[in-house]
Amino acid sequence: QVHLVESGGGLVQAGGSLRLSCAASGRPFSSLEMGWFRQAPGKEREFVAAVGWTEIKKYYADSVKGRFTISRDNAKNTLYLQMNNLNIGDTAVYYCAADPTGTAWLPSTREKYDYWGQGTQVTVSS
């Protein structure tokens, strides 16, 4: 069992920045492949970014490339998402997700991840 808790969401003006955190427990963090997803009202949950066991492999949705950075600190059992130059389209609930078994699903697919956090709200105002 993996327990995930997101934090760091809030209200920010367009062009601003936020850093989300996801604290993991229950399994060795270094064994988890991790991802960030988001869900806006009335929309499907969509992929944002993912990272492998180390930071060698990182993946991003086209909509956030160059603005968002995913990172992990295995010593602190924490996943991060640095979000810069936010726009109104980034408004959503952001979820972190964990894959403890290294499945073959693409990092951008929800099916890859067995465990999800409760989400943190990010609201970008104009």
C-alpha positions as a printed NumPy array, in Angstrom:
array([[  0.   ,   0.   ,   0.   ],
       [  1.209,   3.482,  -0.893],
       [ -0.176,   6.619,   0.736],
       [  0.179,   9.892,  -1.159],
       [ -0.541,  13.386,   0.15 ],
       [ -0.363,  16.435,  -2.095],
       [  0.165,  19.987,  -0.907],
       [  1.113,  23.401,  -2.249],
       [ -1.952,  24.28 ,  -4.263],
       [ -3.65 ,  27.645,  -4.047],
       [ -4.777,  30.769,  -5.854],
       [ -2.254,  32.521,  -8.084],
       [ -2.413,  35.191, -10.756],
       [ -1.686,  34.382, -14.365],
       [  2.047,  34.429, -14.966],
       [  2.777,  33.368, -11.41 ],
       [  4.341,  30.216, -10.007],
       [  3.501,  27.448,  -7.567],
       [  5.335,  24.372,  -6.365],
       [  3.33 ,  21.284,  -5.565],
       [  4.614,  18.548,  -3.291],
       [  3.538,  14.942,  -2.894],
       [  4.654,  13.074,   0.22 ],
       [  4.725,   9.307,  -0.154],
       [  4.745,   6.557,   2.438],
       [  4.201,   2.828,   2.664],
       [  6.866,   1.637,   0.238],
       [ 10.437,   2.683,  -0.508],
       [  9.992,   5.879,  -2.492],
       [ 12.93 ,   5.077,  -4.759],
       [ 11.034,   2.029,  -6.047],
       [  8.043,   4.074,  -7.238],
       [  7.553,   5.521, -10.684],
       [  5.619,   8.74 , -10.172],
       [  3.325,  11.008, -12.109],
       [  1.247,  14.17 , -11.897],
       [ -2.217,  14.426, -13.419],
       [ -4.856,  17.124, -13.286],
       [ -8.595,  17.381, -13.681],
       [-10.512,  20.528, -14.508],
       [-14.274,  20.771, -13.879],
       [-16.222,  18.838, -16.478],
       [-13.104,  17.379, -18.052],
       [-11.27 ,  14.073, -17.992],
       [ -8.254,  13.619, -15.777],
       [ -5.207,  14.359, -17.921],
       [ -1.508,  13.66 , -17.776],
       [  0.834,  16.455, -16.743],
       [  4.27 ,  14.958, -16.041],
       [  6.014,  11.774, -14.95 ],
       [  9.405,  10.692, -13.677],
       [ 11.131,   7.337, -13.379],
       [ 12.822,   5.855, -10.315],
       [ 15.632,   8.347, -10.753],
       [ 15.391,  11.698, -12.494],
       [ 17.013,  10.447, -15.683],
       [ 13.695,   9.928, -17.437],
       [ 11.103,  12.69 , -17.345],
       [  7.98 ,  13.096, -19.426],
       [  5.719,  16.096, -19.971],
       [  2.434,  16.892, -21.634],
       [  2.899,  19.259, -24.55 ],
       [  0.737,  21.851, -22.811],
       [  3.195,  22.225, -19.906],
       [  6.585,  21.664, -21.564],
       [  8.963,  24.496, -20.827],
       [  6.796,  25.775, -17.955],
       [  6.532,  22.857, -15.516],
       [  9.331,  20.778, -14.012],
       [  8.872,  17.463, -12.256],
       [ 11.456,  16.35 ,  -9.727],
       [ 11.845,  13.933,  -6.861],
       [ 13.854,  13.731,  -3.666],
       [ 14.194,  10.082,  -2.768],
       [ 15.79 ,  10.956,   0.566],
       [ 12.685,  12.949,   1.541],
       [ 10.149,  10.566,  -0.047],
       [  8.711,  13.528,  -1.927],
       [  7.686,  14.324,  -5.481],
       [  7.545,  17.916,  -6.718],
       [  5.976,  19.854,  -9.548],
       [  7.353,  23.333, -10.127],
       [  4.847,  25.297, -12.168],
       [  5.916,  28.575, -13.767],
       [  4.152,  31.038, -16.055],
       [  0.773,  29.677, -15.051],
       [ -2.264,  30.449, -17.15 ],
       [ -5.999,  30.11 , -16.629],
       [ -5.976,  26.805, -18.516],
       [ -3.859,  25.307, -15.733],
       [ -6.716,  25.637, -13.241],
       [ -7.517,  22.143, -11.991],
       [ -7.203,  19.699,  -9.146],
       [ -3.721,  18.213,  -9.324],
       [ -3.116,  14.603,  -8.334],
       [  0.069,  12.668,  -7.805],
       [  0.14 ,   8.992,  -8.644],
       [  2.449,   6.059,  -7.97 ],
       [  3.328,   2.91 ,  -9.863],
       [  5.06 ,   0.479,  -7.486],
       [  5.649,  -2.316,  -9.982],
       [  7.139,  -0.573, -13.015],
       [  4.382,  -1.619, -15.368],
       [  4.801,  -1.344, -19.122],
       [  2.02 ,   1.231, -19.508],
       [  3.171,   4.541, -20.92 ],
       [  3.924,   7.083, -18.17 ],
       [  1.151,   9.307, -19.536],
       [ -1.607,   6.75 , -19.026],
       [ -3.754,   6.567, -15.901],
       [ -3.729,   2.77 , -16.042],
       [ -0.056,   2.745, -15.126],
       [ -0.671,   4.023, -11.62 ],
       [ -2.177,   2.011,  -8.785],
       [ -2.168,   4.686,  -6.1  ],
       [ -3.465,   8.244,  -6.141],
       [ -3.465,  11.149,  -3.736],
       [ -6.537,  13.137,  -2.763],
       [ -5.564,  16.09 ,  -4.944],
       [ -4.733,  19.751,  -4.394],
       [ -6.597,  22.634,  -6.023],
       [ -4.728,  25.07 ,  -8.244],
       [ -6.651,  28.139,  -9.356],
       [ -5.15 ,  30.669, -11.741],
       [ -6.851,  34.048, -11.988],
       [ -6.543,  36.64 , -14.739]])
